[in-house]
C-alpha atoms as a PDB file:
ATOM      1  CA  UNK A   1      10.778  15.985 -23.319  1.00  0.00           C
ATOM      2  CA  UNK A   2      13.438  15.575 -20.622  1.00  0.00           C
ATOM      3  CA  UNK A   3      14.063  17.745 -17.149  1.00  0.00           C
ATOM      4  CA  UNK A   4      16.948  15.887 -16.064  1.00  0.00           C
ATOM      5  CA  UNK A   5      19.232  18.590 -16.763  1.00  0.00           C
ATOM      6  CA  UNK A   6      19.615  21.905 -18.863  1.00  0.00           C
ATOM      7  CA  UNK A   7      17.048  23.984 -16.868  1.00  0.00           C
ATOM      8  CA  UNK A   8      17.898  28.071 -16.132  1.00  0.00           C
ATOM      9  CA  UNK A   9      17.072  27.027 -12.482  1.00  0.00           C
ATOM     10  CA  UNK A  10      18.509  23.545 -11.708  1.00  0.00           C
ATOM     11  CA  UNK A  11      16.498  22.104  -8.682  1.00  0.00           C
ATOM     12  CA  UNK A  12      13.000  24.143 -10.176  1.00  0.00           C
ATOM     13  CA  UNK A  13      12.773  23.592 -13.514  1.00  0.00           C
ATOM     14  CA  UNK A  14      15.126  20.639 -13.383  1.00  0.00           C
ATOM     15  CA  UNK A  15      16.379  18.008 -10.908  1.00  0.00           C
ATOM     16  CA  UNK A  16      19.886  17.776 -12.077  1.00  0.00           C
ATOM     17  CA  UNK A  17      22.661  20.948 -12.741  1.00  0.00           C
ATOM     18  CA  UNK A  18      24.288  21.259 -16.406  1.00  0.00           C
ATOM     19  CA  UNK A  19      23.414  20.978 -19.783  1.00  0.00           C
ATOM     20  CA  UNK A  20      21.536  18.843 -21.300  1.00  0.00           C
ATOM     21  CA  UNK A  21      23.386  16.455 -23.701  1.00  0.00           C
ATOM     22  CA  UNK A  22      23.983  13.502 -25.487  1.00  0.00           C
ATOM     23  CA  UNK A  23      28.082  12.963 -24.390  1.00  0.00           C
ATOM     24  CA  UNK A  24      26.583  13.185 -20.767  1.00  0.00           C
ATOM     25  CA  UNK A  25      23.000  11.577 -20.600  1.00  0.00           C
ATOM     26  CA  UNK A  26      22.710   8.947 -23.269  1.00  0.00           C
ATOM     27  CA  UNK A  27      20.439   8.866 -25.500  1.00  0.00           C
ATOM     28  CA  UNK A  28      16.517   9.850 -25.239  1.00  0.00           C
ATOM     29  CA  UNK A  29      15.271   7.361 -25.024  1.00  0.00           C
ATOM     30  CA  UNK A  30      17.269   4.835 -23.012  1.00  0.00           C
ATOM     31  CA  UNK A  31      20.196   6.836 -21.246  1.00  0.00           C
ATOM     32  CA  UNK A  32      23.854   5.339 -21.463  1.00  0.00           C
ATOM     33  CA  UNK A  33      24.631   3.011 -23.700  1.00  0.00           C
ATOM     34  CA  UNK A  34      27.497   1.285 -21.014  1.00  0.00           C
ATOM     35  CA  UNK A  35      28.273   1.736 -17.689  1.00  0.00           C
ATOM     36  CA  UNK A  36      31.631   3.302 -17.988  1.00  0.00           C
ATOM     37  CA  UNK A  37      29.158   6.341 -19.176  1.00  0.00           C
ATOM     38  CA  UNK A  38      27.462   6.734 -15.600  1.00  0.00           C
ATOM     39  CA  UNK A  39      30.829   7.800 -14.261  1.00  0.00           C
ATOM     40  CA  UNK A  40      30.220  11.115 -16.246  1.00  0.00           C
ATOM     41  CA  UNK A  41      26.189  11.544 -14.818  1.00  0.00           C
ATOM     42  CA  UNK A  42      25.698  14.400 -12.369  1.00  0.00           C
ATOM     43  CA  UNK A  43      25.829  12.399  -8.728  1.00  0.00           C
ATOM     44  CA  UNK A  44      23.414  14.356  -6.860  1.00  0.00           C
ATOM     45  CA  UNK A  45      20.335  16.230  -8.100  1.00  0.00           C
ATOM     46  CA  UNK A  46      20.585  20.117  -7.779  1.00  0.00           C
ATOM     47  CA  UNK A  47      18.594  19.592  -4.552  1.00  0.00           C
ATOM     48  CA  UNK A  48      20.669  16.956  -2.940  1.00  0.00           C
ATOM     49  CA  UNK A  49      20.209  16.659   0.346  1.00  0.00           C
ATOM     50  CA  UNK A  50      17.081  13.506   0.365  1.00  0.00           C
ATOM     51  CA  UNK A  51      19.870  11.619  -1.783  1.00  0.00           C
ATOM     52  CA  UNK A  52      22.923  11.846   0.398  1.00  0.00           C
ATOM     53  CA  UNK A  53      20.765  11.246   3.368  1.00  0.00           C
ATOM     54  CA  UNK A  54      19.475   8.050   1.730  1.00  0.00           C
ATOM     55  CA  UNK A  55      23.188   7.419   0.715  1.00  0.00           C
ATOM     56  CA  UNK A  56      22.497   7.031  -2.822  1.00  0.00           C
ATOM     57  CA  UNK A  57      24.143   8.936  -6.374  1.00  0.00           C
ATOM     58  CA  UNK A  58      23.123   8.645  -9.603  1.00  0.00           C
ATOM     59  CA  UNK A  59      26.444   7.350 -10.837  1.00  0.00           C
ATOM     60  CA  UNK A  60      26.073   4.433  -8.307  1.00  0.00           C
ATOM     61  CA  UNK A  61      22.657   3.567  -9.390  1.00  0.00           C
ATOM     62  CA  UNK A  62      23.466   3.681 -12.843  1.00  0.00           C
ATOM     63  CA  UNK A  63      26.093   1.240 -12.474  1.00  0.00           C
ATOM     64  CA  UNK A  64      24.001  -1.101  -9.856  1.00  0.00           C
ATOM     65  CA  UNK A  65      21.474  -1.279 -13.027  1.00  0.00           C
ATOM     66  CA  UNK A  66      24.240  -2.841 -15.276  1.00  0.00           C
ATOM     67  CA  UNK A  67      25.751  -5.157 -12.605  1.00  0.00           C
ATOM     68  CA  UNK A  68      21.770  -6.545 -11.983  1.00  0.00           C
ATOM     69  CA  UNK A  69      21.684  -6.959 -15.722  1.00  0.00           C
ATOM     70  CA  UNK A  70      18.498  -3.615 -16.084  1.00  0.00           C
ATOM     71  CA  UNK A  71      20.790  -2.454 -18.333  1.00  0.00           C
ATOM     72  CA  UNK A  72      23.184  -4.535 -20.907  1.00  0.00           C
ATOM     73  CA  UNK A  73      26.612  -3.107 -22.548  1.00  0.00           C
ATOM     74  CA  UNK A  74      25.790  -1.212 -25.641  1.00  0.00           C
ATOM     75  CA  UNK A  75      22.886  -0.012 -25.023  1.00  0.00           C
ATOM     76  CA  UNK A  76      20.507  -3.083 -25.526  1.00  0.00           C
ATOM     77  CA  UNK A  77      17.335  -4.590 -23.574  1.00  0.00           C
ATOM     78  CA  UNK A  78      16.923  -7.445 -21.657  1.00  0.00           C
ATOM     79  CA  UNK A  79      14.726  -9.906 -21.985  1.00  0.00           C
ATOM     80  CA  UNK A  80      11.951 -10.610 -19.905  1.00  0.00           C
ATOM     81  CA  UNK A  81      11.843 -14.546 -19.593  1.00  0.00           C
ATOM     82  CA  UNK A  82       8.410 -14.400 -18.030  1.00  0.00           C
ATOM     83  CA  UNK A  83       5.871 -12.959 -16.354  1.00  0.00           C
ATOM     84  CA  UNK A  84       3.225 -12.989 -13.770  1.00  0.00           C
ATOM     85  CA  UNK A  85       0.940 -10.971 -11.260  1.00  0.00           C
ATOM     86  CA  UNK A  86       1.813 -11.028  -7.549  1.00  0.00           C
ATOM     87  CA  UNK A  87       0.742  -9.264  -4.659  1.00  0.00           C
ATOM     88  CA  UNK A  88       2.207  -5.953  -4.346  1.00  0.00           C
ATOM     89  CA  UNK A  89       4.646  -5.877  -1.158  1.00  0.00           C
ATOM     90  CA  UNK A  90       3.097  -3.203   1.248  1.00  0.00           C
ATOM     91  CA  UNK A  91       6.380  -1.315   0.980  1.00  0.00           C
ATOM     92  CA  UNK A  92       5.897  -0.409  -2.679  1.00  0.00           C
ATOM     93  CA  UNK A  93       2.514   0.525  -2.116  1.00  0.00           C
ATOM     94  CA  UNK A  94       3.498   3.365   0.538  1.00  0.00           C
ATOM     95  CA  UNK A  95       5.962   4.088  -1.492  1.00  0.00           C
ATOM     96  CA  UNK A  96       3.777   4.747  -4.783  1.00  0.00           C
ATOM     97  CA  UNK A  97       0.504   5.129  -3.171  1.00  0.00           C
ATOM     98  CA  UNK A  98      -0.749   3.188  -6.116  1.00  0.00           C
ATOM     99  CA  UNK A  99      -2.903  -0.335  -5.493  1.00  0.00           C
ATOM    100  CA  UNK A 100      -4.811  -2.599  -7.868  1.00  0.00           C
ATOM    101  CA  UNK A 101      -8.208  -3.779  -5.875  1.00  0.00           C
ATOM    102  CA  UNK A 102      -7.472  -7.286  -7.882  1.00  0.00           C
ATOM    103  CA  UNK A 103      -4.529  -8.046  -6.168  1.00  0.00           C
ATOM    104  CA  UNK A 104      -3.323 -11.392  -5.540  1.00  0.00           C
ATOM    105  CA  UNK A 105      -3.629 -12.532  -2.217  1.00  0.00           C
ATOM    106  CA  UNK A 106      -0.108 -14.253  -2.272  1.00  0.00           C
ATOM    107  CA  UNK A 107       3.778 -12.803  -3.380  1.00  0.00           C
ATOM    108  CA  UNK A 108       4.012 -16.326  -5.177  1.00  0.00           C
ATOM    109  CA  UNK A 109       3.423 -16.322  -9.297  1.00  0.00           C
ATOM    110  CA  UNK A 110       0.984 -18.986  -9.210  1.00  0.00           C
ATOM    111  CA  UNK A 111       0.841 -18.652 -13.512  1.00  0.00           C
ATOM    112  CA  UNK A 112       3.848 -17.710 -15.054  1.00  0.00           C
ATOM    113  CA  UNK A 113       3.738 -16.956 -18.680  1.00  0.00           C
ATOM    114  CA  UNK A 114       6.943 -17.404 -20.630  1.00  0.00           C
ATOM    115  CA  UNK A 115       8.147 -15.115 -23.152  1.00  0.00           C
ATOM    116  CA  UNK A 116       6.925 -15.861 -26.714  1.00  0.00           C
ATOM    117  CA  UNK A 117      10.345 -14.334 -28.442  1.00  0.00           C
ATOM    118  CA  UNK A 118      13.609 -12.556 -27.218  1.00  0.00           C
ATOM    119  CA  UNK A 119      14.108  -8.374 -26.759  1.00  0.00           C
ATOM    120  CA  UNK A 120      13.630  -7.711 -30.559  1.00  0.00           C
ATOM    121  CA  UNK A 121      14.058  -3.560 -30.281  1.00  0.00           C
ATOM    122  CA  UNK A 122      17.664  -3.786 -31.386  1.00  0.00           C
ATOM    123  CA  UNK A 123      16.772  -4.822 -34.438  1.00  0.00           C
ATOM    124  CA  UNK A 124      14.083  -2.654 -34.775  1.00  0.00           C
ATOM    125  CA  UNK A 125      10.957  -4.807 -33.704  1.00  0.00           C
ATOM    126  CA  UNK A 126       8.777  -4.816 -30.945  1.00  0.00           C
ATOM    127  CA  UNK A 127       9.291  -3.831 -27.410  1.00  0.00           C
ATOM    128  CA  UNK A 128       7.210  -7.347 -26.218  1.00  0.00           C
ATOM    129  CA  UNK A 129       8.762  -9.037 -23.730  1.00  0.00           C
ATOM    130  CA  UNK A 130      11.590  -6.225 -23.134  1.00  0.00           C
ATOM    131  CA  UNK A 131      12.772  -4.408 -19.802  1.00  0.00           C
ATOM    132  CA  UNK A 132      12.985  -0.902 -21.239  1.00  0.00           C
ATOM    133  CA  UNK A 133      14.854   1.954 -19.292  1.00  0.00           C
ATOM    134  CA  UNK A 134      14.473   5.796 -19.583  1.00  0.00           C
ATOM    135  CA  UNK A 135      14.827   8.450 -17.142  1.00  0.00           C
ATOM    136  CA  UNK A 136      13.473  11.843 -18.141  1.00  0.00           C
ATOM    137  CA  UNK A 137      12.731  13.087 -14.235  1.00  0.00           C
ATOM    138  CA  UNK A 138       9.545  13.715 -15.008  1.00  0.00           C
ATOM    139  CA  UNK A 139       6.276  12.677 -13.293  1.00  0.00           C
ATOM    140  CA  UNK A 140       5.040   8.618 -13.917  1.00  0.00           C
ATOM    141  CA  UNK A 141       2.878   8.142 -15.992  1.00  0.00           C
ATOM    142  CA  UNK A 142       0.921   6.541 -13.091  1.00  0.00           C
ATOM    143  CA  UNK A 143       0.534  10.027 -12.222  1.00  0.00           C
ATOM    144  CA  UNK A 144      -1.987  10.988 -14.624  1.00  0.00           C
ATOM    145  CA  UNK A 145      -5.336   9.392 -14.059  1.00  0.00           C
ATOM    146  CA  UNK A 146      -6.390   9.425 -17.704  1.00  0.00           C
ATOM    147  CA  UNK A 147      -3.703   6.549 -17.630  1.00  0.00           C
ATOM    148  CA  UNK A 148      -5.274   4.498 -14.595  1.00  0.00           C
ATOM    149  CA  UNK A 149      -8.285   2.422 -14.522  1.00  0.00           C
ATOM    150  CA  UNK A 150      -9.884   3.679 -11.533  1.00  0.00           C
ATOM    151  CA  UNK A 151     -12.589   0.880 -11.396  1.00  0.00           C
ATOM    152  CA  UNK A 152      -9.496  -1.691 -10.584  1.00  0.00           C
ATOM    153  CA  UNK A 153      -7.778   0.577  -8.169  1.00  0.00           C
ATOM    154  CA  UNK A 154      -8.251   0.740  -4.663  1.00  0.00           C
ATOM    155  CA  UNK A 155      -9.866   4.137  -3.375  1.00  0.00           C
ATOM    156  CA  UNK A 156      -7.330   6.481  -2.335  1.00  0.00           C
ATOM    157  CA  UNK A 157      -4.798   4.674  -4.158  1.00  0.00           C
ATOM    158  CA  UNK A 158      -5.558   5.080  -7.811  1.00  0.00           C
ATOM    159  CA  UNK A 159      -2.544   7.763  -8.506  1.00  0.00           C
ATOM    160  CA  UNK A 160       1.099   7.309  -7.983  1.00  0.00           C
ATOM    161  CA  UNK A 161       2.748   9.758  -6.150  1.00  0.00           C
ATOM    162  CA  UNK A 162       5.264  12.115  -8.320  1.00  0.00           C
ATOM    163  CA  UNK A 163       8.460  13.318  -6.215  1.00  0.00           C
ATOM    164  CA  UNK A 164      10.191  17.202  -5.915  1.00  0.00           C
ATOM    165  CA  UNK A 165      13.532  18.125  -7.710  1.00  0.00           C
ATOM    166  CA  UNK A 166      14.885  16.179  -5.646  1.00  0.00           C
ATOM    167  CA  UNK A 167      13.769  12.742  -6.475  1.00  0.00           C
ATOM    168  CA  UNK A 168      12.664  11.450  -3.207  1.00  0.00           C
ATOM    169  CA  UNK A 169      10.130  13.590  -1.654  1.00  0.00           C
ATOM    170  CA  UNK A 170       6.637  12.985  -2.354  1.00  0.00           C
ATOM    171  CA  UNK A 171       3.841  15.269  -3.598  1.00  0.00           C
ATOM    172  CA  UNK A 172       0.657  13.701  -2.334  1.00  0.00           C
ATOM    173  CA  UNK A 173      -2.268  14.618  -4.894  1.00  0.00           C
ATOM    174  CA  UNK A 174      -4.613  11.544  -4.593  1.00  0.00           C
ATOM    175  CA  UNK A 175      -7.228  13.696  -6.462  1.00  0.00           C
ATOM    176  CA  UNK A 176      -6.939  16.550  -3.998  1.00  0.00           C
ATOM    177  CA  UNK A 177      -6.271  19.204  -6.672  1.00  0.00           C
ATOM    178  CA  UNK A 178      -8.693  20.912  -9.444  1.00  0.00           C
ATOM    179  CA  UNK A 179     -10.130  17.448 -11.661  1.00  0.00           C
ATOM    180  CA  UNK A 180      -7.479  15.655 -10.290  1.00  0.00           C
ATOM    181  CA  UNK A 181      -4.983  17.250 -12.569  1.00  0.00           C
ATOM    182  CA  UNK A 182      -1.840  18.349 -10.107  1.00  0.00           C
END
């Protein structure tokens, strides 16, 4: 399920060196449970150099997602108070090489709609209106087109891009591979 870590070939058959553990990853599903735990992550990727050029670590980013409140103390989910399409900055786009055709024309929400309950997956109900969080380095799963509706995506931008080992570089396979599969 997860190629963070505990690969023969760190950097090929996984991004990040080591084993493969709960004391050092978290949990499966969901990570660390608080952010004194990133401080014993892997900082770079076994193919670090795209990471320390962009002058990120994975301990740093862990952390910057509990100080932003992605991630709450003990392992729980925020909330998402509400919700609402927007256009998709340009940025994000290049980034993913993923776009809707039914895009909003404007970055403002012009029709919120507010949560209906709190988180309710720590106590063992639904994941509605919850920011969930898992990293398993493995490709989106944007990147499979049996999970896209192509007839709502703009051509040429109906798969997102997965990245190397290392996390940052990306594979371009808009459909360019046998049935789209890549």
């Amino acid at each position: 399920f997860n190629t963070c870590a505990g690969g023969k070939q760190p950097g090929v058959d996984t991004m990040y060196p080591g084993p493969y553990d709960a004391s050092t990853w978290g949990k499966q599903y969901g990570g660390v449970d608080d952010k004194a735990q990133c401080q014993g992550l892997p900082k770079y990727p076994a193919k670090d150099a795209a990471m320390r050029a962009a002058g990120d670590d994975l301990v740093t980013l862990c952390e910057y997602g509990f100080d932003h409140g992605a991630r709450q103390e003990g392992g729980g989910n925020p909330s998402i108070q509400s919700i609402a399409r927007v256009k998709c900055p340009a940025e994000l786009v290049e980034l993913t090489q993923m776009q809707r055709s039914d895009d909003p024309a404007e970055y403002t929400a012009a029709a919120p709609v507010a949560a209906a309950h709190e988180c309710e997956a720590g106590s063992g109900g639904s994941l509605a209106w919850c920011l969930t969080r898992m990293m398993d380095c493995r490709k989106p799963s944007g990147g499979f087109k049996d999970n896209v509706k192509a007839e709502i995506m703009v051509d040429g931008k109906r798969i997102i891009q997965p990245c190397l080992s290392d996390g940052y570089t990306r594979i371009d396979v808009q459909c360019g591979c046998s049935d789209c599969y890549c």
